[in-house]
Coordinates of C-alpha atoms (C1' of nucleotides) in Angstrom, one line a residue:
Chain A
M1 CA -14.2 -20.8 21.7
G2 CA -12.9 -22.2 19.1
S3 CA -15.1 -23.6 16.5
R4 CA -15.3 -27.2 17.5
E5 CA -17.0 -25.4 20.9
G6 CA -18.9 -24.0 18.9
R7 CA -20.3 -26.5 17.3
Q8 CA -20.8 -28.6 20.6
V9 CA -22.1 -25.7 22.1
H10 CA -25.1 -25.7 18.9
G11 CA -25.9 -29.8 19.3
V12 CA -26.3 -28.6 23.5
V13 CA -28.6 -26.2 22.0
V14 CA -30.5 -27.9 19.4
K15 CA -30.5 -30.7 22.2
L16 CA -32.5 -28.6 24.4
G17 CA -34.7 -27.4 22.4
L18 CA -33.5 -23.5 22.3
L19 CA -32.5 -22.5 19.0
A20 CA -35.1 -20.6 17.7
D21 CA -34.6 -18.1 20.7
L22 CA -33.8 -14.9 19.6
Y23 CA -30.6 -14.4 21.5
V24 CA -28.9 -17.6 21.4
Q25 CA -29.0 -17.3 18.2
N26 CA -27.4 -14.4 18.0
S27 CA -24.4 -15.2 20.5
L28 CA -24.1 -19.3 18.3
I29 CA -23.5 -16.1 15.2
R30 CA -21.5 -13.7 17.7
C31 CA -19.0 -16.9 19.2
Y32 CA -18.9 -18.5 15.1
G33 CA -18.2 -15.1 13.1
A34 CA -15.2 -14.3 16.2
C35 CA -13.8 -18.2 16.0
G36 CA -13.7 -17.8 11.6
D37 CA -16.4 -20.3 11.0
L38 CA -18.5 -17.6 7.9
S39 CA -20.2 -20.9 6.6
C40 CA -22.3 -21.9 10.6
A41 CA -22.2 -18.7 11.2
G42 CA -24.2 -17.7 7.7
K43 CA -26.5 -21.1 8.0
V44 CA -27.7 -20.0 12.1
F45 CA -28.3 -16.6 10.2
D46 CA -30.4 -17.5 7.4
E47 CA -32.4 -20.2 9.2
M48 CA -33.2 -17.8 11.7
V49 CA -37.0 -16.8 11.6
V50 CA -37.6 -12.9 13.1
R51 CA -33.9 -11.1 13.6
D52 CA -32.8 -7.8 14.9
V53 CA -30.0 -5.5 14.5
V54 CA -27.5 -7.0 16.8
S55 CA -28.4 -11.0 14.4
W56 CA -27.4 -9.2 11.5
N57 CA -24.9 -7.2 12.9
S58 CA -22.9 -10.0 13.9
L59 CA -23.1 -10.8 11.0
I60 CA -21.3 -8.5 9.3
S61 CA -18.7 -8.8 12.1
G62 CA -17.9 -12.1 11.3
F63 CA -16.7 -11.1 8.0
M64 CA -15.2 -8.1 9.0
K65 CA -13.3 -10.4 11.1
A66 CA -12.2 -12.8 8.4
G67 CA -11.4 -9.9 6.0
H68 CA -14.4 -10.2 4.0
F69 CA -15.3 -6.0 3.3
D70 CA -17.1 -6.9 0.6
E71 CA -19.0 -9.2 1.5
A72 CA -19.8 -7.2 5.1
I73 CA -21.2 -4.1 3.3
S74 CA -23.1 -6.3 0.8
V75 CA -24.5 -7.8 4.5
F76 CA -25.6 -4.6 5.4
F77 CA -27.2 -3.7 2.0
R78 CA -29.3 -6.1 2.1
M79 CA -30.2 -5.5 6.4
D80 CA -34.3 -5.3 7.2
V81 CA -33.8 -3.5 10.2
E82 CA -33.0 -0.2 11.4
P83 CA -29.2 -0.8 11.7
S84 CA -27.7 1.0 14.9
I85 CA -23.8 3.1 15.4
A86 CA -22.8 0.1 15.5
T87 CA -24.1 -1.7 12.3
L88 CA -22.1 2.1 10.7
V89 CA -18.7 2.2 12.5
S90 CA -18.5 -1.3 10.9
V91 CA -19.9 -0.9 7.2
L92 CA -17.7 2.1 7.6
A93 CA -14.5 0.8 8.7
A94 CA -15.1 -1.8 5.5
C95 CA -15.5 0.8 3.5
A96 CA -12.2 2.8 3.9
R97 CA -10.0 -1.1 4.0
N98 CA -11.6 -1.6 0.8
G99 CA -11.3 1.8 -0.9
N100 CA -15.4 1.6 -1.1
L101 CA -15.6 5.7 -0.9
C102 CA -18.6 5.8 -2.3
T103 CA -20.7 3.8 0.1
G104 CA -18.7 5.6 2.9
K105 CA -19.8 8.9 1.2
G106 CA -23.5 7.4 1.3
I107 CA -23.3 6.5 5.0
H108 CA -22.0 9.9 6.2
G109 CA -25.2 11.1 4.3
V110 CA -27.5 8.3 6.4
I111 CA -25.3 9.8 9.5
E112 CA -25.4 13.0 8.8
R113 CA -30.2 12.7 8.3
R114 CA -30.5 10.2 10.8
F115 CA -28.2 10.2 13.4
K116 CA -26.4 11.5 16.6
V117 CA -22.7 11.8 15.8
N118 CA -20.6 10.0 18.5
L119 CA -16.8 10.4 19.5
V120 CA -16.3 6.9 18.4
L121 CA -18.6 6.7 14.7
G122 CA -17.2 9.9 13.7
N123 CA -14.1 8.4 14.0
A124 CA -14.6 5.5 11.7
M125 CA -15.9 8.3 9.2
L126 CA -13.1 9.8 9.7
D127 CA -10.9 7.0 8.8
M128 CA -12.6 6.4 5.6
Y129 CA -12.0 9.5 4.0
V130 CA -8.7 9.6 5.4
K131 CA -8.1 5.8 3.6
N132 CA -10.1 6.5 0.7
G133 CA -7.2 9.7 0.3
C134 CA -10.2 12.7 1.1
F135 CA -8.3 14.3 2.8
Y136 CA -9.9 17.7 2.1
E137 CA -13.4 15.6 3.5
A138 CA -10.3 14.7 6.2
K139 CA -9.5 17.5 8.0
K140 CA -13.1 19.8 7.9
M141 CA -15.0 16.3 9.8
F142 CA -11.1 16.3 12.4
D143 CA -11.6 20.3 13.2
E144 CA -15.6 19.8 13.2
L145 CA -15.2 16.8 15.4
P146 CA -16.9 17.9 18.9
T147 CA -14.8 16.3 21.2
R148 CA -11.4 14.6 20.1
D149 CA -9.4 10.6 21.7
I150 CA -5.4 9.3 20.6
V151 CA -7.9 7.8 17.4
S152 CA -8.9 10.6 16.0
W153 CA -5.0 11.7 15.7
T154 CA -3.7 8.4 14.9
I155 CA -6.1 8.0 12.0
M156 CA -4.7 11.3 10.6
I157 CA -1.1 10.6 11.2
T158 CA -0.7 7.7 9.6
G159 CA -3.3 8.6 7.7
L160 CA -0.7 11.4 6.2
V161 CA 2.3 8.7 6.4
Q162 CA 0.9 6.4 4.3
S163 CA -0.4 8.4 1.5
D164 CA 3.6 9.9 2.2
H165 CA 3.4 12.8 3.6
P166 CA 5.5 11.8 6.3
K167 CA 7.3 15.7 7.0
E168 CA 3.0 17.4 7.6
S169 CA 2.8 14.0 9.6
L170 CA 5.1 14.6 12.0
E171 CA 4.6 18.7 12.3
L172 CA 0.9 17.2 12.6
F173 CA 1.7 15.3 15.9
S174 CA 4.3 18.5 17.4
M175 CA 0.9 19.7 17.0
M176 CA -0.8 17.1 19.4
R177 CA 2.2 17.5 22.0
T178 CA 1.5 20.4 22.2
L179 CA -1.6 20.5 22.8
G180 CA -0.4 18.6 26.0
I181 CA -1.4 14.9 24.4
S182 CA -0.1 11.3 25.7
P183 CA 0.8 9.2 22.5
D184 CA 0.6 5.3 23.6
A185 CA 2.6 2.8 21.7
I186 CA 0.2 2.9 18.2
I187 CA 0.2 6.0 17.3
L188 CA 4.1 6.1 18.1
T189 CA 4.3 2.6 16.1
S190 CA 3.1 5.6 13.5
V191 CA 5.3 8.2 14.6
L192 CA 8.5 5.7 13.8
S193 CA 7.0 5.0 10.6
A194 CA 7.3 8.7 9.4
C195 CA 10.6 8.9 10.8
A196 CA 11.7 5.7 8.5
S197 CA 10.5 8.0 5.8
L198 CA 12.3 10.6 6.3
G199 CA 15.3 9.2 7.7
T200 CA 15.4 11.8 10.8
L201 CA 17.3 9.7 12.6
D202 CA 17.3 11.8 16.1
F203 CA 13.4 11.8 16.3
G204 CA 13.2 7.5 16.0
T205 CA 15.6 7.7 18.8
W206 CA 13.2 10.3 20.6
V207 CA 10.2 7.9 20.5
H208 CA 12.5 4.7 21.1
E209 CA 13.6 6.1 24.8
Y210 CA 10.2 7.9 25.0
I211 CA 8.9 4.3 25.1
N212 CA 11.9 3.5 27.0
Q213 CA 11.3 6.2 30.3
R214 CA 7.7 6.7 30.3
G215 CA 7.5 2.7 30.8
I216 CA 5.1 2.9 27.7
K217 CA 4.4 -1.2 27.3
W218 CA 5.2 -2.5 24.1
D219 CA 4.3 -4.9 20.9
I220 CA 5.7 -6.4 18.2
H221 CA 4.1 -3.7 15.5
T222 CA 6.3 -1.4 18.2
G223 CA 9.0 -3.1 18.0
T224 CA 8.6 -3.7 14.3
A225 CA 8.7 0.0 13.2
I226 CA 11.1 0.6 16.2
V227 CA 14.3 -2.1 13.6
D228 CA 12.0 -0.4 10.2
M229 CA 13.7 3.4 11.8
Y230 CA 16.8 1.9 12.9
A231 CA 17.4 -0.2 9.8
K232 CA 16.4 3.1 7.5
C233 CA 18.2 5.3 9.0
G234 CA 21.9 3.9 8.8
C235 CA 21.7 2.8 11.7
I236 CA 22.1 -1.5 11.8
E237 CA 23.6 -1.9 15.1
M238 CA 20.9 -0.6 16.9
A239 CA 18.2 -1.9 13.8
L240 CA 19.8 -5.9 15.2
Q241 CA 20.1 -4.8 18.7
I242 CA 16.6 -3.8 19.4
F243 CA 15.9 -7.0 16.2
Y244 CA 17.5 -9.6 18.3
S245 CA 16.4 -8.1 22.0
M246 CA 12.0 -8.9 20.7
P247 CA 10.5 -11.8 22.4
Q248 CA 8.6 -12.6 19.4
R249 CA 8.6 -11.5 15.5
N250 CA 6.6 -12.1 13.2
T251 CA 7.4 -11.3 8.9
F252 CA 7.6 -8.1 8.6
T253 CA 10.1 -8.1 11.5
W254 CA 12.0 -10.0 9.5
N255 CA 11.3 -8.0 6.2
A256 CA 11.6 -4.8 8.3
L257 CA 15.5 -6.2 9.1
L258 CA 16.3 -7.2 5.5
C259 CA 14.9 -4.5 3.6
G260 CA 16.8 -1.6 5.8
L261 CA 19.7 -4.9 4.7
A262 CA 19.4 -4.4 1.4
M263 CA 19.1 -1.0 1.0
H264 CA 22.0 -0.7 2.7
G265 CA 23.8 -2.6 0.9
L266 CA 24.6 -5.6 2.5
V267 CA 23.8 -8.2 -0.3
H268 CA 24.9 -10.6 1.3
E269 CA 24.6 -10.0 5.4
A270 CA 19.9 -9.9 3.2
L271 CA 21.1 -13.1 2.2
D272 CA 22.9 -14.5 5.1
L273 CA 19.9 -13.3 7.2
F274 CA 17.4 -14.9 4.8
E275 CA 17.8 -18.1 5.2
V276 CA 18.5 -17.0 8.8
M277 CA 14.7 -16.6 9.0
T278 CA 13.5 -19.6 6.7
I279 CA 15.6 -22.2 9.0
S280 CA 13.5 -20.1 12.0
G281 CA 10.5 -21.0 10.1
V282 CA 8.9 -17.5 9.6
E283 CA 7.3 -17.8 6.3
P284 CA 8.5 -15.5 4.0
N285 CA 6.0 -12.9 1.8
E286 CA 5.9 -10.8 -1.1
I287 CA 8.2 -7.8 1.1
T288 CA 11.3 -10.5 2.0
F289 CA 11.4 -11.4 -2.3
L290 CA 11.0 -8.1 -3.0
A291 CA 14.3 -7.1 -0.5
I292 CA 16.5 -10.5 -1.5
L293 CA 15.3 -9.3 -5.0
T294 CA 16.7 -5.9 -5.0
A295 CA 19.8 -7.4 -2.4
C296 CA 20.6 -9.2 -5.8
C297 CA 20.2 -6.4 -7.7
H298 CA 22.1 -4.2 -6.8
S299 CA 25.1 -6.2 -5.8
G300 CA 24.2 -8.1 -9.9
L301 CA 23.9 -11.5 -8.1
V302 CA 22.2 -12.5 -11.6
D303 CA 22.4 -16.8 -11.0
E304 CA 20.9 -15.5 -7.7
G305 CA 18.4 -13.5 -7.9
R306 CA 17.2 -16.1 -11.1
K307 CA 16.7 -18.6 -8.0
Y308 CA 15.3 -16.9 -6.0
F309 CA 12.1 -15.6 -8.4
E310 CA 12.5 -18.7 -9.1
N311 CA 11.8 -20.0 -5.7
M312 CA 9.0 -17.8 -4.6
S313 CA 6.3 -19.8 -6.3
K314 CA 8.5 -23.6 -6.0
L315 CA 9.4 -23.5 -2.7
Y316 CA 6.9 -21.1 -0.4
N317 CA 4.0 -20.9 -2.9
L318 CA 4.0 -16.9 -3.9
L319 CA 3.5 -15.7 -6.8
P320 CA 6.0 -13.5 -7.5
K321 CA 3.9 -10.0 -8.8
L322 CA 4.9 -6.4 -11.4
E323 CA 7.1 -5.6 -8.5
H324 CA 9.2 -8.6 -8.4
Y325 CA 9.3 -8.5 -12.4
G326 CA 10.1 -5.3 -12.2
C327 CA 13.1 -6.6 -10.4
M328 CA 14.4 -9.3 -12.1
I329 CA 14.3 -6.9 -15.4
D330 CA 16.4 -4.7 -13.5
L331 CA 18.9 -7.2 -12.6
F332 CA 19.6 -8.1 -16.3
C333 CA 19.4 -4.2 -17.3
R334 CA 22.2 -3.6 -14.8
A335 CA 23.5 -7.3 -16.1
G336 CA 23.8 -5.8 -19.9
L337 CA 21.5 -8.4 -20.1
L338 CA 19.4 -6.4 -22.7
E339 CA 17.8 -8.9 -24.5
E340 CA 16.7 -11.5 -21.8
A341 CA 15.3 -8.2 -20.4
V342 CA 12.9 -7.3 -22.8
E343 CA 11.5 -11.1 -23.3
L344 CA 11.1 -11.0 -19.3
A345 CA 8.6 -7.6 -19.9
R346 CA 7.3 -9.6 -23.6
T347 CA 6.0 -12.5 -21.5
M348 CA 5.0 -12.0 -18.3
P349 CA 1.6 -12.7 -17.4
M350 CA 0.8 -9.1 -16.2
K351 CA 1.4 -5.4 -18.4
P352 CA 5.2 -4.2 -17.8
D353 CA 4.0 0.3 -15.9
M354 CA 5.6 2.8 -17.6
L355 CA 8.8 2.2 -14.9
I356 CA 9.6 -1.2 -16.2
W357 CA 9.4 0.0 -19.6
G358 CA 11.9 2.9 -18.7
V359 CA 14.3 0.7 -16.7
L360 CA 14.7 -0.6 -20.0
L361 CA 14.8 1.9 -22.1
N362 CA 16.8 3.9 -20.3
A363 CA 19.3 0.6 -20.5
C364 CA 19.3 0.9 -24.2
T365 CA 20.3 5.3 -24.0
T366 CA 22.7 4.3 -21.7
V367 CA 24.7 1.7 -23.8
G368 CA 23.8 2.6 -26.1
N369 CA 21.7 0.4 -28.4
V370 CA 18.7 2.2 -30.8
E371 CA 17.8 -0.4 -32.5
L372 CA 16.5 -2.4 -28.4
S373 CA 15.3 1.3 -27.7
H374 CA 13.3 1.2 -31.1
R375 CA 11.5 -1.9 -31.3
I376 CA 10.6 -1.5 -27.0
Q377 CA 9.1 1.3 -28.4
D378 CA 7.0 -1.0 -30.3
Y379 CA 6.1 -3.7 -28.1
I380 CA 4.1 -0.4 -26.0
L381 CA 2.6 1.0 -29.2
E382 CA 1.2 -2.5 -29.7
L383 CA 0.4 -2.8 -25.6
D384 CA -0.2 0.4 -24.5
H385 CA -2.0 2.0 -26.8
D386 CA -5.2 3.5 -25.6
D387 CA -2.9 4.7 -22.4
S388 CA -1.5 8.1 -23.4
G389 CA 1.0 7.8 -20.2
V390 CA 2.9 6.1 -22.4
F391 CA 3.9 8.7 -25.3
V392 CA 5.2 10.6 -22.2
L393 CA 8.0 8.3 -22.1
L394 CA 8.6 7.7 -25.5
S395 CA 8.3 11.1 -25.7
N396 CA 11.0 12.2 -22.9
I397 CA 13.5 9.1 -24.5
S398 CA 13.0 10.8 -27.8
A399 CA 13.6 14.2 -26.0
I400 CA 16.6 13.2 -24.3
N401 CA 17.9 11.0 -28.0
Q402 CA 17.8 14.0 -29.2
R403 CA 16.0 11.9 -31.8
W404 CA 13.6 14.7 -33.0
S405 CA 12.1 12.2 -35.7
N406 CA 10.5 10.4 -33.3
V407 CA 8.5 13.2 -32.0
T408 CA 7.2 12.6 -35.7
R409 CA 6.2 9.6 -35.5
L410 CA 4.8 9.0 -32.6
R411 CA 2.6 12.2 -32.8
R412 CA 1.3 9.7 -36.4
L413 CA 0.8 7.1 -33.9
M414 CA -1.1 9.4 -31.1
K415 CA -3.4 10.2 -33.8
D416 CA -3.2 6.5 -35.5
R417 CA -4.3 5.1 -32.4
G418 CA -6.9 8.1 -31.4
V419 CA -5.1 8.6 -27.8
K420 CA -7.7 11.7 -26.7
K421 CA -7.4 11.4 -23.4
A422 CA -5.4 12.2 -20.2
P423 CA -5.8 11.0 -18.0
G424 CA -2.5 11.9 -16.8
S425 CA -0.3 15.3 -17.1
S426 CA 3.1 15.9 -16.2
V427 CA 4.0 19.0 -14.5
I428 CA 7.6 20.3 -15.1
E429 CA 9.5 22.7 -13.4
V430 CA 11.1 25.4 -15.2
D431 CA 12.8 28.4 -13.4
G432 CA 10.3 28.6 -10.9
K433 CA 7.1 28.2 -13.2
A434 CA 5.1 25.7 -14.0
H435 CA 5.2 24.4 -16.9
E436 CA 2.0 21.8 -17.7
F437 CA 3.0 19.5 -19.9
V438 CA -0.7 17.0 -20.9
V439 CA -0.7 14.8 -22.6
G440 CA -4.0 14.4 -25.3
D441 CA -3.0 18.1 -26.4
I442 CA -0.3 17.6 -28.0
S443 CA -1.7 16.3 -31.4
H444 CA -3.0 19.9 -31.6
L445 CA -0.2 21.3 -30.8
Q446 CA 2.2 22.8 -34.0
T447 CA 5.6 21.2 -35.1
E448 CA 7.7 24.0 -33.4
E449 CA 5.8 23.8 -29.8
I450 CA 6.0 19.9 -29.5
Y451 CA 9.8 20.5 -29.8
K452 CA 9.4 23.7 -27.2
V453 CA 8.1 20.8 -24.2
L454 CA 10.1 18.2 -25.5
N455 CA 13.1 20.2 -25.1
L456 CA 11.8 21.6 -21.8
I457 CA 11.3 18.0 -20.1
N458 CA 15.4 17.9 -21.6
S459 CA 16.2 20.9 -20.0
V460 CA 14.3 19.4 -16.2
Y461 CA 16.5 15.5 -17.3
H462 CA 20.2 17.1 -17.6
E463 CA 19.2 19.3 -14.5
S464 CA 17.8 16.5 -12.3
H465 CA 21.3 14.3 -13.9
Chain B
dG1 C1' -18.0 -0.2 17.3
dT2 C1' -12.7 2.7 15.6
dA3 C1' -6.3 3.5 14.9
dA4 C1' -0.6 0.9 14.0
dT5 C1' 4.9 -2.1 11.7
dC6 C1' 7.6 -5.1 6.4
dA7 C1' 7.5 -2.0 -0.2
dT8 C1' 11.8 -3.0 -6.0
dC9 C1' 13.4 0.3 -10.6
dT10 C1' 14.0 6.8 -12.6

DNA sequence: GTAATCATCT
């Protein structure tokens, strides 16, 4: 039922004088929530005199469906009746999706004290920890679950892939298979994603064949994952074949193919495909333009890059993000347009990150433009004086350039700016030994010691190139 | 009531 029908039913309910009935009210909230009409759902909810747990759950579900996770959590905190298991499951899902570890932990505490954990609730907690990057807690919880189902395994495997541990995710998948658990289309989607990031064509192909042989019903998610896997593994032919055989494709599917083409240097194919995509009426998103700009970047298509970058906001109403600016800056650098690159970095609406500064400084080093390199370092120090990460970067550059006088200058600047905190440290491995380079410590080191650290970075740099 | 696909530049 759509929102319009919901309103009609609402009207009839009012006429019949049934609006005061709790069950009728709850059903209306559910109905409005399910079709995304949150203002009507909220209105019914607000006008209720007596609310039960179902009323609250229905409102929370409405916010979840609409992707308003913060609101879902805030409704939970306003509850004046005892939450049910279903409430906790929904709110844990909200904490998983918006990264609210604090609330999630609080709910975990409440559950331990007052509820009996069932499978679904256990999975919801597991997912909350995994999505918040707490793998220690997650593993403990996974090991201690009285029963595990395919969802529990999927949460762990997906979490590992998404936090950049595809190898471990495949190991866990093998373990699952050893235990005789049959994979479904959903878990195979994540397994394909792991294969894609590892570039393991043989395993990816096995998954594809497994799906075919077992007659596992696959949908647009799985299809996209297969396209992505083949594209990333360099089998563009297979990627195209699957792509065209799919009954439906969405922006993600097109993006998978576009990224694959861009990644393998098939620049004109990527640009052509983008045209077909727009003609087909599929809306590009930020990732689409990232793929397109990358393609331009790889073959030095400056004018085309500029055009697509402009069209992003002009034609598609997409605001370029940090990554798009990074791509453009890299494109300018590769084309030798260093001044333009620096200008874009200075005028972009958000603060450039270390990667962007690194690209710029690296470009200066490549062409031997010491003057511009110094100017960039001054901008960085103006902008990011409280971020000690920049000092690692600048020290790196100084070390690479063998300009030790700069190190002294940096050390003085750090002292002047009062940089003490060390949010990050670089661990450098030399001869199998890990050396930790903590930025905040540098100001307390003797000049000779700084030289040692920088030499170390320098030697690592040359080893890796 | 819980699980899934796309992501540039060192």
